[in-house]
mmCIF file of C-alpha atoms in Angstrom:
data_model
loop_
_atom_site.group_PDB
_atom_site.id
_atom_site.type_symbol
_atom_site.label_atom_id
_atom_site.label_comp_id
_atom_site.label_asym_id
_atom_site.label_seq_id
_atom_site.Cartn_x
_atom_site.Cartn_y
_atom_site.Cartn_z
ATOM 1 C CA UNK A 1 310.856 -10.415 -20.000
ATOM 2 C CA UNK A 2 313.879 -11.281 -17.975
ATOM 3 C CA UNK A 3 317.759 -9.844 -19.573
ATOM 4 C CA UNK A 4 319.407 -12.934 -19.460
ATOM 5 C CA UNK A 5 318.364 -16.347 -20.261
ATOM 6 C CA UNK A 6 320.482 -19.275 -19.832
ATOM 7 C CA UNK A 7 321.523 -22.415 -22.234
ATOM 8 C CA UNK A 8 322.791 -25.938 -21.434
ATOM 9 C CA UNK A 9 324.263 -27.341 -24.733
ATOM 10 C CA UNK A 10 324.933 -31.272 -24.286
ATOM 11 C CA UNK A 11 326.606 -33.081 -27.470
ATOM 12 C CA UNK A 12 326.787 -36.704 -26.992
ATOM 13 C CA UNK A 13 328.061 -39.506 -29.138
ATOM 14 C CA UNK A 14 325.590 -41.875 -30.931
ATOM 15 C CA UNK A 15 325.594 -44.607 -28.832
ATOM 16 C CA UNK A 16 324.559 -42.303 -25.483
ATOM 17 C CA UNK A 17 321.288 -40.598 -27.317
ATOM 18 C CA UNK A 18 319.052 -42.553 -25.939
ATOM 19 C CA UNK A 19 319.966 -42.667 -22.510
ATOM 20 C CA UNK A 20 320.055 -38.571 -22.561
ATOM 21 C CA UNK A 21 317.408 -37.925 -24.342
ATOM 22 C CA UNK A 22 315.050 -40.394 -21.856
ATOM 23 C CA UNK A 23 316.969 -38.458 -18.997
ATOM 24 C CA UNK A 24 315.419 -35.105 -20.695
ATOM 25 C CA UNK A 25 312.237 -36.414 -20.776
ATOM 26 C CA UNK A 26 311.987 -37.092 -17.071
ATOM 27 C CA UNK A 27 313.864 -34.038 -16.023
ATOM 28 C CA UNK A 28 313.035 -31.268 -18.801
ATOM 29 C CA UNK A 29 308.838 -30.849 -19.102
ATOM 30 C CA UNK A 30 309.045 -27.672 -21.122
ATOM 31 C CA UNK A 31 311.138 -29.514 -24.563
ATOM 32 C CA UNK A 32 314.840 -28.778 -25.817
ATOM 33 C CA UNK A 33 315.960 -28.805 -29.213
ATOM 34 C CA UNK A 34 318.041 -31.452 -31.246
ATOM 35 C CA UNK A 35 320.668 -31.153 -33.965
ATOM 36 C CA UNK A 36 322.416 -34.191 -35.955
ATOM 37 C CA UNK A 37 325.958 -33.383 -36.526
ATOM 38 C CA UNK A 38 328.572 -34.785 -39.379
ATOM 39 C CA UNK A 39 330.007 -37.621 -37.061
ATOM 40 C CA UNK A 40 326.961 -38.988 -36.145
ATOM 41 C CA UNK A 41 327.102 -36.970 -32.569
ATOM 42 C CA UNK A 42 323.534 -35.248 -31.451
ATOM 43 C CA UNK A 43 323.799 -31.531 -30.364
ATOM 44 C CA UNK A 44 321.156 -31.252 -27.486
ATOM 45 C CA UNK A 45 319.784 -26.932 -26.536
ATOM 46 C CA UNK A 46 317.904 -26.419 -23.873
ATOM 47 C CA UNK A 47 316.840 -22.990 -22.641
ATOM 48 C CA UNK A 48 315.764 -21.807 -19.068
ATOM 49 C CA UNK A 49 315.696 -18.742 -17.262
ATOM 50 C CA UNK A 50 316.165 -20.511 -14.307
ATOM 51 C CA UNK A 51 320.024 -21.112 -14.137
ATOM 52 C CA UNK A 52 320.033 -23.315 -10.669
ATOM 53 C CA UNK A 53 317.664 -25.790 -12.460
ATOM 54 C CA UNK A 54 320.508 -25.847 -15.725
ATOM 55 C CA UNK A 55 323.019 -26.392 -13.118
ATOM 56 C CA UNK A 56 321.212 -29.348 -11.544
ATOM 57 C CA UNK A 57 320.361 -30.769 -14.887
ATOM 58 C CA UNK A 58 324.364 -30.603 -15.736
ATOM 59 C CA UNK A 59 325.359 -32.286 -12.916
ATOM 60 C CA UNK A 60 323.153 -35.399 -13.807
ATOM 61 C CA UNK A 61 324.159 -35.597 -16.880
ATOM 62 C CA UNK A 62 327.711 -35.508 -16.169
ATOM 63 C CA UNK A 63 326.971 -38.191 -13.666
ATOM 64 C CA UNK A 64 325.245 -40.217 -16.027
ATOM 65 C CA UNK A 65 327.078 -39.664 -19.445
ATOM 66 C CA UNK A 66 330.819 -38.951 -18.867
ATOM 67 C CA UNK A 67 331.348 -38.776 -22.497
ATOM 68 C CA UNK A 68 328.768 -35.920 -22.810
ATOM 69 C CA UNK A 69 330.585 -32.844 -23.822
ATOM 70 C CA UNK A 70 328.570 -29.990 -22.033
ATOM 71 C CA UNK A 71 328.387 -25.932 -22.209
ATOM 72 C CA UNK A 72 326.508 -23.593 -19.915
ATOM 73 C CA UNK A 73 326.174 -20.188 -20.727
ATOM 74 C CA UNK A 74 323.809 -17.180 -20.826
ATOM 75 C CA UNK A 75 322.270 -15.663 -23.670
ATOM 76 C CA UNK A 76 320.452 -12.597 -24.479
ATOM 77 C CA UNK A 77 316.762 -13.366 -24.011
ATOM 78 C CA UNK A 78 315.473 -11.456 -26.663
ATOM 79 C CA UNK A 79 312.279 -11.593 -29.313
ATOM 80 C CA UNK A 80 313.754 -15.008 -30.384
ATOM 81 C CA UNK A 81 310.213 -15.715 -32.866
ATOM 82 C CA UNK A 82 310.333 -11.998 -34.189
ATOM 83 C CA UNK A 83 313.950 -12.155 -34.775
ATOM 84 C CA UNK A 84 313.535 -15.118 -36.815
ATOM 85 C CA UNK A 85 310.606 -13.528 -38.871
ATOM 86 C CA UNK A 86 313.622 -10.856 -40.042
ATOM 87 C CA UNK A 87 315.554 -13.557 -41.835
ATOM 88 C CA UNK A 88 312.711 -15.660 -42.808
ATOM 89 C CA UNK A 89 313.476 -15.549 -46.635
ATOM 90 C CA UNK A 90 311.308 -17.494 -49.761
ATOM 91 C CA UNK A 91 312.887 -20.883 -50.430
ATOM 92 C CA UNK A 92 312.341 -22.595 -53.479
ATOM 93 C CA UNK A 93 312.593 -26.112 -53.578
ATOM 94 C CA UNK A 94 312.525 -28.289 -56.641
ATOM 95 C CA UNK A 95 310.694 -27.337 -59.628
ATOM 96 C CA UNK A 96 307.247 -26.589 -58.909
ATOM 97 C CA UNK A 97 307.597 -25.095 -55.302
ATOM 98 C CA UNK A 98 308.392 -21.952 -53.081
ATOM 99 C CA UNK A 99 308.205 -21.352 -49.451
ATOM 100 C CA UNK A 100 307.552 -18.019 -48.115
ATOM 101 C CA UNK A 101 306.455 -16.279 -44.895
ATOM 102 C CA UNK A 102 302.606 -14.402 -45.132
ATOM 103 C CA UNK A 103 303.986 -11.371 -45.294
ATOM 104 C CA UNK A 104 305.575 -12.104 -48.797
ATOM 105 C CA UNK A 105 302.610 -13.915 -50.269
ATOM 106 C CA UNK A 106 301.835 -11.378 -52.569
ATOM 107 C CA UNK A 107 305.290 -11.453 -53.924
ATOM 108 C CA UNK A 108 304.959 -15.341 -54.991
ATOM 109 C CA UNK A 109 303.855 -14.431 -58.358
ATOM 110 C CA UNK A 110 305.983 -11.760 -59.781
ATOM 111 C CA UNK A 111 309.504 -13.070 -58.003
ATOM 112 C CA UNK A 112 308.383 -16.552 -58.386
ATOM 113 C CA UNK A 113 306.261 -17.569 -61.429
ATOM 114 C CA UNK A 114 305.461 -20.861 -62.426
ATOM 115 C CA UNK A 115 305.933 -22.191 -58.842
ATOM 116 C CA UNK A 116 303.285 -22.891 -56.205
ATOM 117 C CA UNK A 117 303.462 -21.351 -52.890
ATOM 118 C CA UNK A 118 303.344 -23.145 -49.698
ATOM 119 C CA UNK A 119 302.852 -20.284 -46.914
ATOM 120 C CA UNK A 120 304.452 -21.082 -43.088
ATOM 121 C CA UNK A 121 304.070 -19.177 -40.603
ATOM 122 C CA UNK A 122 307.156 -19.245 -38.429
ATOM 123 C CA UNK A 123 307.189 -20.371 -35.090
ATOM 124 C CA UNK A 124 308.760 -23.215 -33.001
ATOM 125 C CA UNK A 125 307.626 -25.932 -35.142
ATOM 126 C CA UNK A 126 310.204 -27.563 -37.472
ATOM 127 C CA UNK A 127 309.638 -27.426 -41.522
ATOM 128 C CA UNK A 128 310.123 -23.955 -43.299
ATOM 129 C CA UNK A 129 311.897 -25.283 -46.263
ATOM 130 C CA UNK A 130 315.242 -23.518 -45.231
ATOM 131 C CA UNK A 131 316.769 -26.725 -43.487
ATOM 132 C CA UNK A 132 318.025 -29.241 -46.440
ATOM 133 C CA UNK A 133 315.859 -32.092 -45.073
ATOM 134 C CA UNK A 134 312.637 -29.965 -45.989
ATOM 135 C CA UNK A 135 313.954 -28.912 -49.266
ATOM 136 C CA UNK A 136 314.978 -32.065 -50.550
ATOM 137 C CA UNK A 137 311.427 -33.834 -49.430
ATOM 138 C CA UNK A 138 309.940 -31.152 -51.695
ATOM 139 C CA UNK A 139 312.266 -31.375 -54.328
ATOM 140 C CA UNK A 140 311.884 -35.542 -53.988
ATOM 141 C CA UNK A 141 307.870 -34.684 -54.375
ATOM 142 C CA UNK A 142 308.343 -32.431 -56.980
ATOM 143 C CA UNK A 143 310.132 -34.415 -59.356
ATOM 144 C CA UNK A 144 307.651 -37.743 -58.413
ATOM 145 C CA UNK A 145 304.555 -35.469 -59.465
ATOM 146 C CA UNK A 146 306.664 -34.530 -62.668
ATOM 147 C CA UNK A 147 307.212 -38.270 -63.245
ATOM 148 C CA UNK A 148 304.005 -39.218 -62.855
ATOM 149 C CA UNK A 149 304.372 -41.256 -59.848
ATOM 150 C CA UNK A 150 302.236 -38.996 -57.432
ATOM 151 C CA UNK A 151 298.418 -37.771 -58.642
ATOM 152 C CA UNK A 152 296.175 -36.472 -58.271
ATOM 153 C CA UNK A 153 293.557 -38.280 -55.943
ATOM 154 C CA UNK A 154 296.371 -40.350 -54.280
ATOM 155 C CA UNK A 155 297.066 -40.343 -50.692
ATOM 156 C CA UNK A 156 299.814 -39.789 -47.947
ATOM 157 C CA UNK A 157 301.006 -40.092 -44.924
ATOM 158 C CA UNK A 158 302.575 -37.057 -43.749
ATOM 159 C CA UNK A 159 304.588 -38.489 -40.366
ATOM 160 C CA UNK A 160 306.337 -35.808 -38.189
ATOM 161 C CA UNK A 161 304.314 -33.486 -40.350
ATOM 162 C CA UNK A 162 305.538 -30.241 -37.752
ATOM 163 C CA UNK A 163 304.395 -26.887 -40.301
ATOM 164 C CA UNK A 164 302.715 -29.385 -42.254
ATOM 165 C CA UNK A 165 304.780 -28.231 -45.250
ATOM 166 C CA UNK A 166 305.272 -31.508 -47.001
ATOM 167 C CA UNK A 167 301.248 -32.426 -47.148
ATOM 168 C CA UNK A 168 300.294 -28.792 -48.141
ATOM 169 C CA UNK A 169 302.920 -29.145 -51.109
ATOM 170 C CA UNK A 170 300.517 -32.687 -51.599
ATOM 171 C CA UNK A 171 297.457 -31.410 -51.355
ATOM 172 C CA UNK A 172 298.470 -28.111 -53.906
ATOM 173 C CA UNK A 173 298.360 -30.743 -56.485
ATOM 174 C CA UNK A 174 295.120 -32.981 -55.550
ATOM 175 C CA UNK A 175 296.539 -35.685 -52.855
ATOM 176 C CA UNK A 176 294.448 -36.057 -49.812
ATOM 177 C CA UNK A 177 295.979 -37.517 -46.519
ATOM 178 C CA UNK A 178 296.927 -37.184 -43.197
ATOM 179 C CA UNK A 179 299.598 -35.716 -41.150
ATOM 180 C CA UNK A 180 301.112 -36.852 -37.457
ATOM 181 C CA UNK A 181 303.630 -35.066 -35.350
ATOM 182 C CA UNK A 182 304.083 -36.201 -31.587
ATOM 183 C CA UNK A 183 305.121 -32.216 -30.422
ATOM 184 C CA UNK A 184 300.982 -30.826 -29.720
ATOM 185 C CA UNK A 185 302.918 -27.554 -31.086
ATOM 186 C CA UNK A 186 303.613 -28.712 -34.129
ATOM 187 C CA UNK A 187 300.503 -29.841 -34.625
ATOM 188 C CA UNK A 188 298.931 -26.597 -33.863
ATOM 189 C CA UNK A 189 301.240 -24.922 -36.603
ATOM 190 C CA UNK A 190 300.337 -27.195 -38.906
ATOM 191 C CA UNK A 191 296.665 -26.357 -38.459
ATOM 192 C CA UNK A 192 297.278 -22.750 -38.887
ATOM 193 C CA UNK A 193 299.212 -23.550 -41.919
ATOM 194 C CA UNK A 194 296.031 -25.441 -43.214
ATOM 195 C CA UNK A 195 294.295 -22.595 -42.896
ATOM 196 C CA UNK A 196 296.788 -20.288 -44.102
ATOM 197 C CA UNK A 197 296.924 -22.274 -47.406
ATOM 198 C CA UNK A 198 293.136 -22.879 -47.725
ATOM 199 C CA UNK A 199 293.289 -26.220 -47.516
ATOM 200 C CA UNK A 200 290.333 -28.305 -47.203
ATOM 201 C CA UNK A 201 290.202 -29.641 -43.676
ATOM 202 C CA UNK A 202 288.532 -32.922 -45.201
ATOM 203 C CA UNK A 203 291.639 -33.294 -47.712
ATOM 204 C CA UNK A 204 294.501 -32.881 -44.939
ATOM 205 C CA UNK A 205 293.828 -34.294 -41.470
ATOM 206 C CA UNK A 206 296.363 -33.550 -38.718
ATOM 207 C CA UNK A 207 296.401 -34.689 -35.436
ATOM 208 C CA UNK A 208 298.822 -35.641 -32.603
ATOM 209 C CA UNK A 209 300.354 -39.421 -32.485
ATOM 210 C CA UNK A 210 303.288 -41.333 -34.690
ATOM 211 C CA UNK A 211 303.040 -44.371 -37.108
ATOM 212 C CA UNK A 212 301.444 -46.447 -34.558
ATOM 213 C CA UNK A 213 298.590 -44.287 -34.811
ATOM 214 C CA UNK A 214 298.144 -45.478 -38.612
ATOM 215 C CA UNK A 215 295.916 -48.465 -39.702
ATOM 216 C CA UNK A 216 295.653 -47.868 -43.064
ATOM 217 C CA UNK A 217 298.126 -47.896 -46.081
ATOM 218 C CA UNK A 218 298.947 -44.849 -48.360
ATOM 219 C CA UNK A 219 299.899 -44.024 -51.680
ATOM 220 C CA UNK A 220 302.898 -42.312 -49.979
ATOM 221 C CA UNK A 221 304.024 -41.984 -47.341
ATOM 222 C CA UNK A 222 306.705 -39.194 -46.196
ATOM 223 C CA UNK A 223 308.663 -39.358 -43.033
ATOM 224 C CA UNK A 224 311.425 -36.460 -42.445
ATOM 225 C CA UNK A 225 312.220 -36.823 -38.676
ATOM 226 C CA UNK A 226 315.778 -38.407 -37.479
ATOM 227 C CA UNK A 227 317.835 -41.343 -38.159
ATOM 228 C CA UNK A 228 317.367 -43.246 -34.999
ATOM 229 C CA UNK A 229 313.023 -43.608 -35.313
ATOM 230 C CA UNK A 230 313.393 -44.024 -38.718
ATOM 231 C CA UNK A 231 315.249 -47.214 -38.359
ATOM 232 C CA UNK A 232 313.382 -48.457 -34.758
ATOM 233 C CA UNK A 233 309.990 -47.864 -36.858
ATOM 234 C CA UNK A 234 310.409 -49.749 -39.896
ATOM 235 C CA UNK A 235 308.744 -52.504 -39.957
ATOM 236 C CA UNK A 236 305.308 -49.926 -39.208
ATOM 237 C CA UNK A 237 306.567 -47.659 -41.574
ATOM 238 C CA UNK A 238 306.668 -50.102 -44.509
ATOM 239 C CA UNK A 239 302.891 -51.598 -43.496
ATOM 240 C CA UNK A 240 301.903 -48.031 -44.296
ATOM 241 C CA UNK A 241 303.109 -48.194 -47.711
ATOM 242 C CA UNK A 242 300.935 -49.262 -50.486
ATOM 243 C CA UNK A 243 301.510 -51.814 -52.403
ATOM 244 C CA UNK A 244 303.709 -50.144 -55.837
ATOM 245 C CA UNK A 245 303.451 -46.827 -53.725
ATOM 246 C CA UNK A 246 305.986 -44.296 -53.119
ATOM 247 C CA UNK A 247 308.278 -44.016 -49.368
ATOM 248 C CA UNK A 248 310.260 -40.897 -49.049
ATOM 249 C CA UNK A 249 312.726 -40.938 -45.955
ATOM 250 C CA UNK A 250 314.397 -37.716 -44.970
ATOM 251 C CA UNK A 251 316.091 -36.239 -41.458
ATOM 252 C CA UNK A 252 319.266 -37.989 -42.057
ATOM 253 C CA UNK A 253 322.842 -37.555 -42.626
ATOM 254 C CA UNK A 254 324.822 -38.747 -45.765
ATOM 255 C CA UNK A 255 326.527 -41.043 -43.049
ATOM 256 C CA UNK A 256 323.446 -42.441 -41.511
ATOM 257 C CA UNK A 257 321.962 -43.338 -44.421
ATOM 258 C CA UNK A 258 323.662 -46.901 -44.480
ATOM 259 C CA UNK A 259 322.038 -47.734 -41.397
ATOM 260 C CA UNK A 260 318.610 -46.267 -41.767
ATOM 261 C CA UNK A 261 319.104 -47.764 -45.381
ATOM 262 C CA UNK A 262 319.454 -51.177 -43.663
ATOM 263 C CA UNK A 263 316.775 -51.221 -41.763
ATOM 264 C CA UNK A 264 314.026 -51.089 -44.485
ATOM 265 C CA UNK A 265 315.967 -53.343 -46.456
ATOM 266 C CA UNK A 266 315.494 -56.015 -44.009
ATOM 267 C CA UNK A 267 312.075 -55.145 -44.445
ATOM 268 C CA UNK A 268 312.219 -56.666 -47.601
ATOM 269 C CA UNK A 269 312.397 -53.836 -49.594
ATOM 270 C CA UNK A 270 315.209 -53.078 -52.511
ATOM 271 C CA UNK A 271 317.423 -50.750 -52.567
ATOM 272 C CA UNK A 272 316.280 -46.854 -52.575
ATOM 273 C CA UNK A 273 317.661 -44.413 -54.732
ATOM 274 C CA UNK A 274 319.628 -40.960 -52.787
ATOM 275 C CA UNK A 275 319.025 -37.758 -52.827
ATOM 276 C CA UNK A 276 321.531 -35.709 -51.374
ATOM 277 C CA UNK A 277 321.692 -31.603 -50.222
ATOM 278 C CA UNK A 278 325.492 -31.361 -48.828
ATOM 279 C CA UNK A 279 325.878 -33.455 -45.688
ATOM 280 C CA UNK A 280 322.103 -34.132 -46.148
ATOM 281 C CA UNK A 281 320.493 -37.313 -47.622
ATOM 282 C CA UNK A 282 316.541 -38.757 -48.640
ATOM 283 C CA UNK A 283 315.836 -42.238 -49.572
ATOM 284 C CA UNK A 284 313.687 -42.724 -51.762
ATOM 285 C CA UNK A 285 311.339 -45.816 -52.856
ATOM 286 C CA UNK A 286 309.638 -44.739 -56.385
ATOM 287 C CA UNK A 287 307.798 -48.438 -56.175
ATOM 288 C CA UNK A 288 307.314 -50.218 -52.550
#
């Protein structure tokens, strides 16, 4: 392993992430990372060992995106998956669950009775329960099975599954379904995950595609991904939804939420109730 690896950090404003991120997906093959920020700005990581290929990719983006505020540095490249597995701690979310690495299954009981583990293994794909947006989708499905509005026997749509997290918490309490993530990574975490959580291949199908992979319609259907597909899909989205089922939107902002909000409402659909985890929010449609 090299010493040094190098980072190009690009924040842009709202109205320039699509013309960046399309630019990173002719020009960066191996992926990059995304973060939302407060003011609606998108925090774009991408790591390289190669420096003269960051330096490249800077220049074209400062061509392209003036606005783009940009940072190139080097960083320690290091055990970055193992270092993570030293601060992965349980997370319980809601009522009923906890998250927790392997290693600490045996501790689920004793530290954490009454609650139903969910057990991720950590690697690149996104969904451990310790980001907000995974918490509150388990907390949202948490207090829908204590309401009686998710059963057993029901189905979902797990879309952007990535751990598969959200459809193991469904399938812990009898919901069959299927989950979709367009990173092939993801998808192979989420199989592991399956596995890890004896989960009945036949009760939680995952596979590679987004919603326009779907035909069918599900009991619910759970989306946490980012603001920006969550509006542009929906019109698909909704079609998924079930008659009098459950839609539970997550990945956004308190400050997107009008927008994404918006969107669904022109799809005819009322007004959701919010859930909200700091700067974090869910929507949430108890009855489609």
């Amino acid at each position: 392993m090299n010493k040094e690896l190098h980072r190009l950090e690009v924040t842009v404003p709202e109205e320039d992430y699509d013309l960046l991120s399309g630019l990173l997906t002719l020009e960066v093959a191996f992926g990059w990372e995304e973060e939302s920020l407060p003011g609606g700005e998108t925090r774009f990581r991408i790591h390289c060992e190669e420096e003269d290929f960051l330096q490249g990719l800077l220049a074209r983006i400062r061509e392209s995106l003036p606005a783009a505020v940009c940072v190139c540095a080097p960083i320690e490249n290091r055990d970055w998956l193992g270092a993570w597995r030293e601060f992965f701690t349980p997370v319980p979310c809601g009522e009923r669950f906890v998250v927790l690495p392997p290693w600490l299954a045996g501790s689920a009981q004793q530290d954490f009775p009454g609650r139903t583990p969910i057990l991720i293994e950590p690697k690149s794909a996104f969904g451990t329960g310790h980001h907000a947006t995974t918490a509150l989708c388990l907390r949202v499905i948490s207090d829908l099975l204590d309401a009686g509005r998710l059963r057993a026997g029901q189905s979902f749509l797990d879309l952007g599954t990535g751990t598969g997290v959200l459809g193991i918490g469904c399938c812990a309490f009898g919901l069959h379904g299927d989950g979709l993530d367009i990173d092939p990574l993801a998808v192979s975490n989420a199989l592991e995950n399956r596995t890890l959580n004896g989960v009945d291949p036949a009760a939680f199908s995952v596979a590679r595609g987004s919603i326009d992979a779907v035909s069918g319609q599900y009991d619910v259907v759970l989306a946490n991904i980012l603001a920006r597909p969550l509006s542009e899909m929906a019109p698909d989205i909704v079609r998924a939804c079930r008659p009098g089922g459950c839609l539970v939107l997550s990945g956004l902002l308190d400050i997107q939420a009008d927008g994404v909000e918006r969107a669904y409402r022109d799809c005819g659909l009322a007004a959701p109730a919010r859930r909200l985890d700091g700067e974090w929010c869910a929507l949430v449609w108890e009855c489609i």
